[in-house]
Amino acid sequence: MPVLEGRELRIVGFLCNWCSYGGADTAGVARFEQPTDLRVIRVPCSGRIDPLFVAKAFMNGADGVLVSGCHPRDCHYAEGNFYARRRLEVFKNVISVLGIEPERFEYTWVSASEGQRWQEVVTKFTKQVHALGPMVSVPEVSLDRLAALEPAQS
């Protein structure tokens, strides 16, 4: 039985293979009740997430996007989540420029042993997106314009 009754929305979740995907799996094995709206995309590391992936998810009809990785200082690749945090924080600050409510995007950290935390994070985010309702439309946005907003990477 879904946690949230009513219309199912499209929420895309980019989950780190090593921690958050494991946390979601732990929540499933423990049979914690979770919303069914989330569509998971498993990535090797949250540091792999380019903000353009998030923008494209919205442009392709997502109502919300959640990125989740390992806790800081617990990254399998040492510092991937630090790169992710920097990029995603900048993206969160400019998402309204794209015509998207900032509440539709979130990033978080969940380890593989935190099934209960995963359930809480995904339930809270799903309720937040349901409160906003479905996205009416995403304005046509030039991805080059968004790329120009990113800080220069060395």
Coordinates of N, CA, C and O in Angstrom, one line a residue, residues 12-14 54 58 64-68 88-89 91-92 95 101-108 121 124-125 128-129:
V12 N 12.4 11.5 -9.7 CA 13.6 10.8 -10.1 C 14.6 10.8 -9.0 O 14.8 11.9 -8.4
G13 N 15.2 9.7 -8.6 CA 16.2 9.6 -7.6 C 17.5 9.1 -8.2 O 17.6 8.0 -8.7
F14 N 18.5 10.0 -8.1 CA 19.9 9.5 -8.5 C 20.6 9.1 -7.2 O 20.8 9.9 -6.3
V54 N 20.1 16.7 -13.7 CA 18.9 17.1 -13.0 C 18.0 18.0 -13.8 O 16.8 17.8 -13.9
F58 N 14.0 17.2 -15.2 CA 12.9 18.1 -15.1 C 12.3 18.4 -16.5 O 11.1 18.4 -16.7
G64 N 9.9 16.0 -9.4 CA 10.8 16.2 -8.4 C 12.1 15.4 -8.6 O 12.0 14.3 -9.3
V65 N 13.2 15.8 -8.1 CA 14.5 15.1 -8.3 C 15.2 15.1 -6.9 O 15.4 16.1 -6.3
L66 N 15.6 13.9 -6.6 CA 16.4 13.7 -5.3 C 17.7 13.0 -5.7 O 17.8 12.1 -6.4
V67 N 18.8 13.6 -5.2 CA 20.1 13.1 -5.3 C 20.6 12.6 -3.9 O 20.5 13.4 -3.0
S68 N 21.1 11.4 -3.8 CA 21.5 10.9 -2.5 C 22.8 10.2 -2.7 O 23.0 9.3 -3.6
L88 N 25.8 20.7 -6.5 CA 24.3 20.7 -6.3 C 23.9 21.9 -5.5 O 22.7 22.3 -5.6
E89 N 24.7 22.4 -4.6 CA 24.3 23.6 -3.8 C 24.2 24.8 -4.8 O 23.3 25.6 -4.6
F91 N 23.6 24.6 -7.9 CA 22.4 24.3 -8.8 C 21.1 24.7 -8.0 O 20.2 25.2 -8.5
K92 N 21.1 24.3 -6.7 CA 19.9 24.6 -5.9 C 19.6 26.1 -5.8 O 18.5 26.6 -5.7
I95 N 18.2 27.2 -9.5 CA 17.1 26.4 -10.1 C 15.9 27.2 -10.4 O 15.2 27.0 -11.4
E101 N 10.4 25.4 -9.0 CA 10.5 25.7 -7.6 C 11.6 24.9 -7.0 O 11.8 23.7 -7.2
P102 N 12.4 25.6 -6.1 CA 13.6 25.0 -5.5 C 13.2 23.8 -4.6 O 14.0 22.9 -4.4
E103 N 12.0 23.7 -4.1 CA 11.5 22.6 -3.3 C 11.4 21.3 -4.0 O 11.2 20.3 -3.4
R104 N 11.4 21.4 -5.3 CA 11.3 20.2 -6.1 C 12.6 19.4 -6.3 O 12.7 18.3 -6.8
F105 N 13.7 20.0 -5.8 CA 15.0 19.4 -5.9 C 15.6 19.3 -4.5 O 15.5 20.3 -3.7
E106 N 16.2 18.2 -4.2 CA 16.9 18.0 -2.9 C 18.1 17.1 -3.1 O 18.1 16.2 -3.9
Y107 N 19.1 17.3 -2.3 CA 20.2 16.3 -2.2 C 20.4 15.9 -0.7 O 20.2 16.8 0.2
T108 N 20.8 14.7 -0.5 CA 21.0 14.2 0.9 C 22.1 13.1 0.9 O 22.5 12.7 -0.1
V121 N 13.7 10.1 4.6 CA 14.1 11.0 3.6 C 13.2 11.0 2.4 O 12.7 12.0 1.9
K124 N 9.6 12.1 3.3 CA 9.5 13.6 3.5 C 9.6 14.3 2.1 O 8.8 15.2 1.8
F125 N 10.5 13.9 1.3 CA 10.7 14.6 0.0 C 9.4 14.3 -0.9 O 9.0 15.2 -1.6
Q128 N 6.7 16.5 0.2 CA 7.0 17.9 -0.2 C 6.6 18.1 -1.7 O 6.0 19.1 -2.0
V129 N 6.9 17.2 -2.5 CA 6.6 17.3 -4.0 C 5.1 17.2 -4.2 O 4.5 17.9 -5.0

